[in-house]
mmCIF file of C-alpha atoms in Angstrom:
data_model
loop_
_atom_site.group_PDB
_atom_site.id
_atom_site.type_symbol
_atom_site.label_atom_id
_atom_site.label_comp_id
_atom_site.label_asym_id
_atom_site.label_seq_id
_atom_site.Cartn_x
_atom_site.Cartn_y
_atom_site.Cartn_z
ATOM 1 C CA UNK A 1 5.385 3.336 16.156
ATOM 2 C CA UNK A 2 8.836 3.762 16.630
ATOM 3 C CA UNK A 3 11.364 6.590 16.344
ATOM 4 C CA UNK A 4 11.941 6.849 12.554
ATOM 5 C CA UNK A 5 15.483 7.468 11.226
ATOM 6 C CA UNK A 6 15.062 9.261 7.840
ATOM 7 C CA UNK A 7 17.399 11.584 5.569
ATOM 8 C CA UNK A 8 17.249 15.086 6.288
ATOM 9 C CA UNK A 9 15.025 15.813 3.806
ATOM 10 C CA UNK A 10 11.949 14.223 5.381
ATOM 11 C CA UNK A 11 10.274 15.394 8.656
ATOM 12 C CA UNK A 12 7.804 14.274 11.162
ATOM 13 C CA UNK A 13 4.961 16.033 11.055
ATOM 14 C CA UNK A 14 2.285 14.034 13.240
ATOM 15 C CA UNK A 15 0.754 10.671 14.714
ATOM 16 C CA UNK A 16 -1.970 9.047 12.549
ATOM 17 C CA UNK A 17 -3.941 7.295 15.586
ATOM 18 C CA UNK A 18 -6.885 5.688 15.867
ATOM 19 C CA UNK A 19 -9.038 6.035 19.015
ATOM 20 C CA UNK A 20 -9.637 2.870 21.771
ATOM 21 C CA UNK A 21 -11.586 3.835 24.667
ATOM 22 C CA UNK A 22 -10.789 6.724 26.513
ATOM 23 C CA UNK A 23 -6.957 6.505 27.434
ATOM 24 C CA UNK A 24 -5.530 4.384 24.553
ATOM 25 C CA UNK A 25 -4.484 5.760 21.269
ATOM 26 C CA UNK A 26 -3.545 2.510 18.413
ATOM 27 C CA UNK A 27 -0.645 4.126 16.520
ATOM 28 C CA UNK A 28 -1.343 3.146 12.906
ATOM 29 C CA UNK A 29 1.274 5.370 11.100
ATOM 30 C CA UNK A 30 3.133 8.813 11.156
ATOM 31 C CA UNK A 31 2.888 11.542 8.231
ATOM 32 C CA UNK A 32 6.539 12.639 6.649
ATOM 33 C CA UNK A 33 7.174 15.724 4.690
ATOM 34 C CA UNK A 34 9.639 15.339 1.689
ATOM 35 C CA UNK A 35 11.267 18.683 -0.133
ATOM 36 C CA UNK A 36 10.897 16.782 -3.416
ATOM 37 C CA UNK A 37 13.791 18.544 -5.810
ATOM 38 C CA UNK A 38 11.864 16.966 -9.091
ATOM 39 C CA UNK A 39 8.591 18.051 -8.400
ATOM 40 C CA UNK A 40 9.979 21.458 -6.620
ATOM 41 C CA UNK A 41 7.547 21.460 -3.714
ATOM 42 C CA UNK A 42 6.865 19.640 -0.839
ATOM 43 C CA UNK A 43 5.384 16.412 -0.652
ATOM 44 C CA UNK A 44 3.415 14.466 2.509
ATOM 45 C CA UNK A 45 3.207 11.109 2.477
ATOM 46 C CA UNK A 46 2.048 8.465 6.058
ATOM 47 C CA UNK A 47 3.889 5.525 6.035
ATOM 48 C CA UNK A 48 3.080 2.311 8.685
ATOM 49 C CA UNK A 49 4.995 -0.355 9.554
ATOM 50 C CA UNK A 50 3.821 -3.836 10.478
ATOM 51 C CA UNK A 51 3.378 -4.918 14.347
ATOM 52 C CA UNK A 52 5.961 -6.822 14.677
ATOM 53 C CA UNK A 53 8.995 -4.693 12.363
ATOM 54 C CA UNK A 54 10.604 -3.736 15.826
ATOM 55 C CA UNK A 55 11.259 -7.136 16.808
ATOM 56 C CA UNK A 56 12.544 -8.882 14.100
ATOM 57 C CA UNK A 57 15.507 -8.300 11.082
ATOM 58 C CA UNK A 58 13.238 -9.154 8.555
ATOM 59 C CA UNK A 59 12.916 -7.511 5.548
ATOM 60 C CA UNK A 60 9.229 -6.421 4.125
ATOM 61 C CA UNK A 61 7.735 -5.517 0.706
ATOM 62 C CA UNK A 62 6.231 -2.351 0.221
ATOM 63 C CA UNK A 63 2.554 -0.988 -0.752
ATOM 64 C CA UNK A 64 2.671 2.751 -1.967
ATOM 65 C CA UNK A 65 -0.599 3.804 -2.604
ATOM 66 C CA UNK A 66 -1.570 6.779 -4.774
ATOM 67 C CA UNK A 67 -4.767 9.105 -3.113
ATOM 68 C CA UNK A 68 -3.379 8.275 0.272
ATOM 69 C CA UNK A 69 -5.278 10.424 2.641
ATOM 70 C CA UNK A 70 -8.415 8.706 1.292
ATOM 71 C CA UNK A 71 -6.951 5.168 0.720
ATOM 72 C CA UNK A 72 -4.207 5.001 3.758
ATOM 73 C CA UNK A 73 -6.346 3.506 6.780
ATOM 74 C CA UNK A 74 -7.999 0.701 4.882
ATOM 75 C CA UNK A 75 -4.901 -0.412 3.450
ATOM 76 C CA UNK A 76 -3.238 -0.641 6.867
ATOM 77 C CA UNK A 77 -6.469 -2.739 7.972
ATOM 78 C CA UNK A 78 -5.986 -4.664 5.038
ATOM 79 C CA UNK A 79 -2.849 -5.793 5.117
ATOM 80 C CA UNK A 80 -2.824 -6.333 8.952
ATOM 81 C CA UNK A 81 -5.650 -8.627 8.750
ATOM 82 C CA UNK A 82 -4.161 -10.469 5.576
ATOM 83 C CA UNK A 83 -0.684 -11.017 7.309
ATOM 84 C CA UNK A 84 -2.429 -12.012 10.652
ATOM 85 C CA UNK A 85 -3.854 -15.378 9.197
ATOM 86 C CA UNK A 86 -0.978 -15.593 7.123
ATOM 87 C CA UNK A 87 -2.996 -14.899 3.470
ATOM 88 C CA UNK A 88 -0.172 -12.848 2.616
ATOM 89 C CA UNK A 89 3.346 -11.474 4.055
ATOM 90 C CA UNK A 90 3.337 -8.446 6.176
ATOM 91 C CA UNK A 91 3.939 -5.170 4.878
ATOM 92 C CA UNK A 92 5.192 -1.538 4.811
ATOM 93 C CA UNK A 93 2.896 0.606 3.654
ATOM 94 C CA UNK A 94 3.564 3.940 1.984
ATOM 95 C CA UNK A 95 0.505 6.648 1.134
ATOM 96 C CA UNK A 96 1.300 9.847 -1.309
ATOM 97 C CA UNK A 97 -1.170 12.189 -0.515
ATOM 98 C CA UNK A 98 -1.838 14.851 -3.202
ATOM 99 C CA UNK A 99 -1.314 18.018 -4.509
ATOM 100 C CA UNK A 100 -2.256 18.170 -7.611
ATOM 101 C CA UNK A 101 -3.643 14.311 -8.676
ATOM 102 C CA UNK A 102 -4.991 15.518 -12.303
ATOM 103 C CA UNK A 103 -1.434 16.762 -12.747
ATOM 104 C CA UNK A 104 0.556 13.976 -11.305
ATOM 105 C CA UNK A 105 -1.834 10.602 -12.651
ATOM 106 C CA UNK A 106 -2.105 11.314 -16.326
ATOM 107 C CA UNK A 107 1.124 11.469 -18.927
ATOM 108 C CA UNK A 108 -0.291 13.548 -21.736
ATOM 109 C CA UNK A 109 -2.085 16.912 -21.741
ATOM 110 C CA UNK A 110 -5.498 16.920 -22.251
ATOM 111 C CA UNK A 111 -7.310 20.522 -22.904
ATOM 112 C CA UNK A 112 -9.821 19.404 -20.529
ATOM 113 C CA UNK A 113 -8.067 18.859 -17.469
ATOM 114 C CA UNK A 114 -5.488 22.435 -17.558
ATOM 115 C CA UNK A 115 -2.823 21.056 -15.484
ATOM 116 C CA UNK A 116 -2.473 17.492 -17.035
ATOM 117 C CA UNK A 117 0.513 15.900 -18.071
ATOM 118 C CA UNK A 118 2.879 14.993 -15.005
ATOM 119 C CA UNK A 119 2.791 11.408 -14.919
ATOM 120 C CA UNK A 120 6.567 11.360 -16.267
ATOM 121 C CA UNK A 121 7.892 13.896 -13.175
ATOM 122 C CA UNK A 122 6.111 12.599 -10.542
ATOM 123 C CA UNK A 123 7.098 8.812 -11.116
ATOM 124 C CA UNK A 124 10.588 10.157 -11.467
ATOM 125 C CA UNK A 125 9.953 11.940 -7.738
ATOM 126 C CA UNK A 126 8.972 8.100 -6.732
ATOM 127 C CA UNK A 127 11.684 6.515 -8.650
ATOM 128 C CA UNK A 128 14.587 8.498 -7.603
ATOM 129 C CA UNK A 129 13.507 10.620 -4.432
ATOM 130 C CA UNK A 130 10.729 8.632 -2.196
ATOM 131 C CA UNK A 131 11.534 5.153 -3.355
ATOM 132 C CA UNK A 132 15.378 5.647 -1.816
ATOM 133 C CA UNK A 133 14.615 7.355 0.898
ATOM 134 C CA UNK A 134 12.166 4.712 2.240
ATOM 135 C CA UNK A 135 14.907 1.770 1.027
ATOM 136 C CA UNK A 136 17.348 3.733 3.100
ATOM 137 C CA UNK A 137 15.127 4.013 6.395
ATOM 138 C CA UNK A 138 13.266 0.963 6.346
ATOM 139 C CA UNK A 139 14.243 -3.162 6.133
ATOM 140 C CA UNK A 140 12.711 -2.966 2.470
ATOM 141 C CA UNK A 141 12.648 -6.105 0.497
ATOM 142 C CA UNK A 142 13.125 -6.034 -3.250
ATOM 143 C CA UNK A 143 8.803 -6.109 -3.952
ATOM 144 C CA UNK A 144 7.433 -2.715 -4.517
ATOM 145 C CA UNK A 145 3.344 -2.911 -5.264
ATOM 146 C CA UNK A 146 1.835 0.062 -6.908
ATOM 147 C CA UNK A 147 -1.954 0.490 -6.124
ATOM 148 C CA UNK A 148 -4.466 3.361 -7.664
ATOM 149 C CA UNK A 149 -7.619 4.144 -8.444
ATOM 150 C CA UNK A 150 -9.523 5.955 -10.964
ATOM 151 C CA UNK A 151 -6.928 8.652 -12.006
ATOM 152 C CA UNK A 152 -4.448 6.519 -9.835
ATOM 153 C CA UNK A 153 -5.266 3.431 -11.630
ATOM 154 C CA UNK A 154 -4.224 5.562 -14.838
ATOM 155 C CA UNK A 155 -1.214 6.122 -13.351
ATOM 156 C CA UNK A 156 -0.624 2.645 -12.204
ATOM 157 C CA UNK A 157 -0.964 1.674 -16.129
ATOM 158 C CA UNK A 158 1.427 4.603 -17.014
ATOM 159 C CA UNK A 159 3.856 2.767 -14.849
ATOM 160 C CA UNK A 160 3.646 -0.648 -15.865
ATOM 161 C CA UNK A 161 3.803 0.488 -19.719
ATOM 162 C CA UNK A 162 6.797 3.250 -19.336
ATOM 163 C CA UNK A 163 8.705 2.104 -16.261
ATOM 164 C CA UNK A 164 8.224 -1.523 -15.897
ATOM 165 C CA UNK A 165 11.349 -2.458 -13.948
ATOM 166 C CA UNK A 166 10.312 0.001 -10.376
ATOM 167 C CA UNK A 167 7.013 -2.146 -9.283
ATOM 168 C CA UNK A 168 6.556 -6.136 -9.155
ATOM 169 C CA UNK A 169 2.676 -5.907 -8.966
ATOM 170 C CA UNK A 170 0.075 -3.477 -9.841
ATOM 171 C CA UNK A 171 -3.629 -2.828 -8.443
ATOM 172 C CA UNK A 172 -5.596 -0.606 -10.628
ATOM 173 C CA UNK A 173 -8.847 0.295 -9.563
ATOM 174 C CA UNK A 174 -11.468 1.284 -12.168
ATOM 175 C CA UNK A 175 -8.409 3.047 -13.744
ATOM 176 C CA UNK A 176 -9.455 5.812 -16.065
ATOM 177 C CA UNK A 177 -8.222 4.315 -19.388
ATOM 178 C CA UNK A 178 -10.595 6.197 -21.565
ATOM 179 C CA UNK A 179 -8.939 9.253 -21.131
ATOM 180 C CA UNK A 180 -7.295 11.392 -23.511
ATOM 181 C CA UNK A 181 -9.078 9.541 -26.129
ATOM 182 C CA UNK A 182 -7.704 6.177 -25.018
ATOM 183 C CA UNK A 183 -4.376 7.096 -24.855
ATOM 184 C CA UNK A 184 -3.615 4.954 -22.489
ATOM 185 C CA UNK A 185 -5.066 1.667 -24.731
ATOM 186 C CA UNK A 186 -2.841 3.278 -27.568
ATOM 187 C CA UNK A 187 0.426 3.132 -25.315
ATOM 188 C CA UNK A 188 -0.547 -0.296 -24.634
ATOM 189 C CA UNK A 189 -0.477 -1.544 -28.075
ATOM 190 C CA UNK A 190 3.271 -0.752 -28.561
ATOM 191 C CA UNK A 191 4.548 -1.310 -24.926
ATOM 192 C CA UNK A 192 3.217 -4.540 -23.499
ATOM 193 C CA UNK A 193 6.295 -6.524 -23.768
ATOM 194 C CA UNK A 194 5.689 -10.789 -23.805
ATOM 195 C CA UNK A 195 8.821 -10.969 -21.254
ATOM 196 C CA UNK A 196 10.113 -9.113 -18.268
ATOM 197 C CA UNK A 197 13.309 -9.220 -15.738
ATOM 198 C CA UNK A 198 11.245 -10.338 -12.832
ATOM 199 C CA UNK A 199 7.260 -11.657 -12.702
ATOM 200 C CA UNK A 200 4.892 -9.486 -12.528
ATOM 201 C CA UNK A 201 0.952 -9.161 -10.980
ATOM 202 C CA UNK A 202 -1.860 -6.821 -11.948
ATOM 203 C CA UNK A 203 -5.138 -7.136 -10.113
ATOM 204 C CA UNK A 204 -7.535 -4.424 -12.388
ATOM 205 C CA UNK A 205 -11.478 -4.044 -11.073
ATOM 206 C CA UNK A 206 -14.257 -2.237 -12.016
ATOM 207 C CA UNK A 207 -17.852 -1.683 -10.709
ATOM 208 C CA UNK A 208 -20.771 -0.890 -12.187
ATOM 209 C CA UNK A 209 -19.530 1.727 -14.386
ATOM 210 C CA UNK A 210 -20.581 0.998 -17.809
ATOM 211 C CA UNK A 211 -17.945 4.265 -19.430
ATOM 212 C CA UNK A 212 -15.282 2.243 -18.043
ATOM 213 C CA UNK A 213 -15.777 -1.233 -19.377
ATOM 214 C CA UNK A 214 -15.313 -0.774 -23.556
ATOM 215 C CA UNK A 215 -11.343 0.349 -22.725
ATOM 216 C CA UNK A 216 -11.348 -2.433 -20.175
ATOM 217 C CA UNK A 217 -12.118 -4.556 -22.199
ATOM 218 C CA UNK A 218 -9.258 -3.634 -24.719
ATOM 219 C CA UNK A 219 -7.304 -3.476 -21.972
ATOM 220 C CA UNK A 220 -7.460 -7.025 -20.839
ATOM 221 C CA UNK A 221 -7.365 -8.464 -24.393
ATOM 222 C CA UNK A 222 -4.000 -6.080 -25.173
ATOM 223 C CA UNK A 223 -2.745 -7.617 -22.336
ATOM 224 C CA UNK A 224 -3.671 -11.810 -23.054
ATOM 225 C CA UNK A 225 -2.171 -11.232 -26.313
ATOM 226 C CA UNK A 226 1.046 -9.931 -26.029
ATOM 227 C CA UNK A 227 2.028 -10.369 -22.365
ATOM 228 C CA UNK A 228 -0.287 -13.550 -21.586
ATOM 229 C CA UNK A 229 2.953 -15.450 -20.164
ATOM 230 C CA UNK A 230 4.763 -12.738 -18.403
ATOM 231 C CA UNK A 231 1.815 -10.788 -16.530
ATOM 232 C CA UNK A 232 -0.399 -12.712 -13.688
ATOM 233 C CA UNK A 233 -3.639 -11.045 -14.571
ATOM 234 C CA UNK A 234 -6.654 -10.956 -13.376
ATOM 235 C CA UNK A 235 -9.720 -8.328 -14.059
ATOM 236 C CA UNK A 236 -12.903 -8.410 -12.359
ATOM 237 C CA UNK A 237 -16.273 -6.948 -12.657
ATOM 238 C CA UNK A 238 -17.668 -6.361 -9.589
ATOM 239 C CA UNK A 239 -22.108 -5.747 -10.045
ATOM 240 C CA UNK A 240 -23.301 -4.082 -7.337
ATOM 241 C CA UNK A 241 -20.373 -2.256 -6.650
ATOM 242 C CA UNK A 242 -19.721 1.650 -7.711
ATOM 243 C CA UNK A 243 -16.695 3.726 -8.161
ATOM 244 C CA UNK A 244 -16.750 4.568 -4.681
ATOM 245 C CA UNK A 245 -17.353 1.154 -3.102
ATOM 246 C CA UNK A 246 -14.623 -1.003 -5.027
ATOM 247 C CA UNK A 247 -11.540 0.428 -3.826
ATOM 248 C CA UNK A 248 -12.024 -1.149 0.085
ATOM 249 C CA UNK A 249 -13.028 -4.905 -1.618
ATOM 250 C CA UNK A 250 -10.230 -4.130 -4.421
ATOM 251 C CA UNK A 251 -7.272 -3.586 -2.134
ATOM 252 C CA UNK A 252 -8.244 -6.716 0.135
ATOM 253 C CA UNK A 253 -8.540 -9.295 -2.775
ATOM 254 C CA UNK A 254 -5.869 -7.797 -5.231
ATOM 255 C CA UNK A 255 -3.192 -8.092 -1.923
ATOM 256 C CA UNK A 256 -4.423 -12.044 -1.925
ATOM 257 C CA UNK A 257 -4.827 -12.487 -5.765
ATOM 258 C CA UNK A 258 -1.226 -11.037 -5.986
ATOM 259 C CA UNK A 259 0.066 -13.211 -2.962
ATOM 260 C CA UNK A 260 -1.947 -16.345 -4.205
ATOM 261 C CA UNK A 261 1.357 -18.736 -3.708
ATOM 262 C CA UNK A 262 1.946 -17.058 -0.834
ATOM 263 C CA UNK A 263 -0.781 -19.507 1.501
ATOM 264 C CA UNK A 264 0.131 -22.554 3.054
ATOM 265 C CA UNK A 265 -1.763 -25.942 2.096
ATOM 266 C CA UNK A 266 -3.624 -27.439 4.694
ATOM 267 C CA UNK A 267 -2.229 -30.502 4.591
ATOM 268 C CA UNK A 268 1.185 -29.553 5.100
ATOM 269 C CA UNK A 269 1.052 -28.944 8.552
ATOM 270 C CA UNK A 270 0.941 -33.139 8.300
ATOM 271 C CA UNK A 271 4.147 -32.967 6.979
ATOM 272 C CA UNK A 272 5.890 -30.879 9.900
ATOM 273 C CA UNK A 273 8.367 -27.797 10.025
ATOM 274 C CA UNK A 274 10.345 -29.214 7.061
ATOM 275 C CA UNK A 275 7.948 -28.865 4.517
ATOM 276 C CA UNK A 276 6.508 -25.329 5.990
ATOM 277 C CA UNK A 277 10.369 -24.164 6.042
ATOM 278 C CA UNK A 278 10.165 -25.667 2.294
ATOM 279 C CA UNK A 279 7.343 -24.451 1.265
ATOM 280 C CA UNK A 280 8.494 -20.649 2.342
ATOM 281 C CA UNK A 281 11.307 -21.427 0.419
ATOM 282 C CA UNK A 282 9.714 -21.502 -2.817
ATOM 283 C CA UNK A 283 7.642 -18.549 -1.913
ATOM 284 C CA UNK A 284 11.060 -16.588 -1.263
ATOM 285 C CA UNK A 285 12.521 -17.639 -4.735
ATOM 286 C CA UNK A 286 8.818 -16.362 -6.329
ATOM 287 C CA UNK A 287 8.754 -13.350 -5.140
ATOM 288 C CA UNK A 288 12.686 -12.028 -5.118
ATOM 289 C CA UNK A 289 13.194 -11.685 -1.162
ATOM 290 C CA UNK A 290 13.824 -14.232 1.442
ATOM 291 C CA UNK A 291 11.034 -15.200 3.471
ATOM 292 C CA UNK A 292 10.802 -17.045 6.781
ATOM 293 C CA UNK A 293 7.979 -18.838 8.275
ATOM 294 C CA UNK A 294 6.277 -16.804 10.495
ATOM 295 C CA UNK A 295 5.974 -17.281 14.352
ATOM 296 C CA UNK A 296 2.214 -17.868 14.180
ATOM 297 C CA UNK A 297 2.481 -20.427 11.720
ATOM 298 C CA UNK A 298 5.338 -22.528 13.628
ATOM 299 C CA UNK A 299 3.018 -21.807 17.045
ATOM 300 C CA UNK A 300 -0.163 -23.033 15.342
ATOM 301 C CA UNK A 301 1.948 -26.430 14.192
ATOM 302 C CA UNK A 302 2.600 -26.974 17.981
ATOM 303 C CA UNK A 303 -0.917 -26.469 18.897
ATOM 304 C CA UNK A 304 -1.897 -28.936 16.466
ATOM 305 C CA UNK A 305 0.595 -31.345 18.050
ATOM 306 C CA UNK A 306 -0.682 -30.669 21.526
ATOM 307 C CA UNK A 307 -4.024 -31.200 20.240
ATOM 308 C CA UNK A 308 -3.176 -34.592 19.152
ATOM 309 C CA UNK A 309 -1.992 -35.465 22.133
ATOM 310 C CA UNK A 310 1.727 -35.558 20.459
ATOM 311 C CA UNK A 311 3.271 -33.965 23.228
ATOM 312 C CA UNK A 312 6.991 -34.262 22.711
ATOM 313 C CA UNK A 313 7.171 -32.836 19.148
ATOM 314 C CA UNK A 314 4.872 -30.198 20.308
ATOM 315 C CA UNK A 315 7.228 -28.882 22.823
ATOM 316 C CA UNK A 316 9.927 -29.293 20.216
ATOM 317 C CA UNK A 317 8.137 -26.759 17.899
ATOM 318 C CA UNK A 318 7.693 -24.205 20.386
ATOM 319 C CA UNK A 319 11.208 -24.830 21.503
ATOM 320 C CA UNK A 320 12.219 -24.170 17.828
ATOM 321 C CA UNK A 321 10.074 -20.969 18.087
ATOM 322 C CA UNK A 322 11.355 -19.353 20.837
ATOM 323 C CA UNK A 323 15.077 -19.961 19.018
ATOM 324 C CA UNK A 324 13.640 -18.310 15.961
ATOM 325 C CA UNK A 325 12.092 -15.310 17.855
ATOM 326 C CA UNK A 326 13.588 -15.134 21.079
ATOM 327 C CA UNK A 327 12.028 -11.383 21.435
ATOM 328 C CA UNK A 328 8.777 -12.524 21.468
ATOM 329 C CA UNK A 329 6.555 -13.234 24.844
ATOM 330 C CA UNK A 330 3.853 -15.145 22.591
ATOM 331 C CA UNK A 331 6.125 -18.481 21.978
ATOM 332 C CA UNK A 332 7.251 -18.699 25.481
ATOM 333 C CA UNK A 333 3.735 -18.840 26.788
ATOM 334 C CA UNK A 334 2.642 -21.116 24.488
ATOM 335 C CA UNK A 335 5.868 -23.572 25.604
ATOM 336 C CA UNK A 336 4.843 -22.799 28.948
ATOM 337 C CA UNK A 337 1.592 -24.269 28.319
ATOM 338 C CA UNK A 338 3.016 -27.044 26.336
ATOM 339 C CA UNK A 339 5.592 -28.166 29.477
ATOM 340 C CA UNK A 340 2.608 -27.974 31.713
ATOM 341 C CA UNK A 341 0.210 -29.914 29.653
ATOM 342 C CA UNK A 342 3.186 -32.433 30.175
ATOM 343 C CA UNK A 343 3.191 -31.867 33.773
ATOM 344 C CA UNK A 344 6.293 -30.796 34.374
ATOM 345 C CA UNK A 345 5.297 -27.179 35.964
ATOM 346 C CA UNK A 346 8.256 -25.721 37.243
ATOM 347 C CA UNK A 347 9.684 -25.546 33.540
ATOM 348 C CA UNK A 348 6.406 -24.144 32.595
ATOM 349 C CA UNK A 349 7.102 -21.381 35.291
ATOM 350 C CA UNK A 350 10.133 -19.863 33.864
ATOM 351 C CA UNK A 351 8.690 -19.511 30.198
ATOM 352 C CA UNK A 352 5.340 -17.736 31.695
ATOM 353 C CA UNK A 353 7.823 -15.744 33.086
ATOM 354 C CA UNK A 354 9.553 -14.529 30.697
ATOM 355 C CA UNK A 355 6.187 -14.063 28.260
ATOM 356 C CA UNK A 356 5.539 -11.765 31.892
ATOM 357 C CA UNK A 357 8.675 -9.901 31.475
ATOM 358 C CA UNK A 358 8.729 -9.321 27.558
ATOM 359 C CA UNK A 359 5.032 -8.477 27.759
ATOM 360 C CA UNK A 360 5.578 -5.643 30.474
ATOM 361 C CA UNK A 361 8.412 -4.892 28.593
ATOM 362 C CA UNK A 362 6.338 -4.285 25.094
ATOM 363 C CA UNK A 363 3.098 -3.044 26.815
ATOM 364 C CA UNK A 364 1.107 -5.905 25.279
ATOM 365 C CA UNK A 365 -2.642 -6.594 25.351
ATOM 366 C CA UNK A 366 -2.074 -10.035 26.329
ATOM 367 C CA UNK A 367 0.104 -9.679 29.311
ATOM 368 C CA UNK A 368 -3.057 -10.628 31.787
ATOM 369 C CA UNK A 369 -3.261 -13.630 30.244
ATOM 370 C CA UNK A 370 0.494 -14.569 30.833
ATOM 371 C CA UNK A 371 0.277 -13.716 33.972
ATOM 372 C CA UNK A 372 -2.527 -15.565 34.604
ATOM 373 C CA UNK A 373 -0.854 -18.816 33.428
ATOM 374 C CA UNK A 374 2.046 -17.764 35.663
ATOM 375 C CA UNK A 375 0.254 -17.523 38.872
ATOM 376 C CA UNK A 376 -1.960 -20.843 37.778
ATOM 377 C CA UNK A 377 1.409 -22.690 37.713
ATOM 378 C CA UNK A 378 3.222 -20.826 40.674
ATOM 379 C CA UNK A 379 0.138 -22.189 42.673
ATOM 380 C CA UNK A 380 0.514 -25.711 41.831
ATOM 381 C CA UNK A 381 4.254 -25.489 42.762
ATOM 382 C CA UNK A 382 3.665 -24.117 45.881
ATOM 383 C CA UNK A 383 0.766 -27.192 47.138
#
């Protein structure tokens, strides 16, 4: 994780690492401290940026997710794996932890929870204190995804319903709709609109909860009748699941349902670079931020050409990679292995080395295996 530039007003407070063998520590994120001036205390939140944010200029869409001590970790892993097979873009991803979550997630005062009623101040703290700072410090895109769950998911309905213009997409997780005597369903009746500025997602899921599904229910229909054409919605019942078990599979397959245009069809990779290039341009004008095709997607196109035996435009696409991302030591090994499968080794040579050099450089995992390929090649040369 690198050095993060942020306002005065936020600190570093620690490393959020996960453990790998004895001497290796996987940096997954890094916890901030905000003053917040609307709430008038402090608030923590653990941010993580994707792998590859230090060696590009692109621009990424942001995940905040509500309960973040408990929900942080699996949304990294989430969104890591999702991006890595290219099922969905990579991320930023920014958890709130709590102070007071029965105070913050619900809008109206209910007698039995004593401190309820905050929704309004703290999505003003998001709107107007975190939600800059992070645009300020961070390549942000213009896609902001709210997710929640239980209390959170209330919260993630508060916001669609009263501030629709801060988040594109929403993942509510057995949100607790039935509280304050349905207040929630009630706010829905007069505030689902049947148009917005820009598109908008909701992924909502429940499990086995059988309190929850009645306002569900009303819910969903609230929503197919007056916002059928300007909400991509989607709520699933998930049997065999409880209220403790469907935030992990929720996250996962609300990040794909919401990023469902976002895969490439197979058979475009018969079509070449063009079309992928195309195809990403679509995506870009979906989703309100430009989008590029990613390095692993142009690298798997020249594999398939190699595989094929189609040897000159697969050394043409890796050429075009290393062009694209000329930081990376990934796409000059692979156009190292591309000049040597067309025998011309000493060219082969120089692009292992520099995959050597960048992969020092970067401390990666794969740097054996480049150098590998460069002494297999320096060998031949020297026969």
């Amino acid at each position: 994780m690198k050095t993060l530039i942020l306002t005065t007003a936020m600190i570093i407070c620690s490393y959020i690492t996960l453990i790998a063998g004895d001497d290796n520590k996987y940096t997954i994120g890094v916890t901030q401290v905000i003053k917040s001036h609307i709430l008038d205390e402090e608030r923590t939140i653990i941010i993580s940026l994707p792998p590859d944010y230090s060696k590009t200029n692109k621009q990424y869409p942001v995940l905040y997710v509500l309960d973040g001590n408990t929900h942080f970790q699996h949304a990294v892993a989430a969104s890591d794996y999702l991006s890595q097979y290219g099922l969905t873009p990579e991320m930023i991803i920014v958890a709130i932890t709590n102070v007071d979550r029965n105070r913050d997630f619900t809008s109206v005062y209910d007698e039995s929870v004593p401190t309820s009623g905050g929704a309004k101040k703290f999505h003003n703290f998001i709107d107007n204190e975190l939600m800059p700072t992070i645009n300020k410090s961070f390549r942000t895109s213009n896609y902001n995804i709210l997710m929640g769950h239980s209390f959170g998911g209330t919260f993630v309905s508060y916001s669609l319903l009263d501030h629709p213009s801060t988040f594109d997409a929403y993942i509510a997780i057995s949100p607790y709709l039935q509280y304050a005597d349905n207040y929630m369903i009630k706010q829905a009746k007069k505030k689902l609109r049947a148009s917005y500025d820009k598109s908008k997602s909701l992924y909502m899921t429940v499990g086995d909860e059988p309190d929850y599904f009645e306002p569900l229910d009303s819910f969903s229909a609230l929503l197919e009748e007056k916002s059928d054409e300007a909400i991509k919605f989607l709520y699933v019942q998930m049997p065999g699941e409880n209220h403790a078990s469907t935030p992990y599979l929720s996250l996962f397959n609300g990040l794909r349902f919401i990023y469902s245009d976002w895969v490439l069809p197979n058979e475009i990779f018969v079509l070449g670079l063009e079309a992928i290039d195309d195809h990403y341009l679509k995506v870009s004008k979906k989703y309100n931020y430009e989008v590029v095709t990613h390095e692993n997607t142009i690298n798997l196109l020249g594999y398939n050409y190699l595989r094929v035996g189609e040897i000159d435009e697969s050394i043409a696409t890796f050429k075009e990679n290393v062009k694209r991302n000329p930081n990376s030591a990934n796409v000059y090994d692979s156009l190292g292995e591309a000049y040597e499968n067309n025998n011309q080794p000493d060219l082969a040579k120089v692009n292992y080395q520099k995959a050597c050099k960048l992969g020092k450089e970067q401390n990666l995992g794969t740097l054996s295996v480049f150098e590998e390929n460069l002494k297999r090649v320096t060998n031949i040369l020297n026969k």
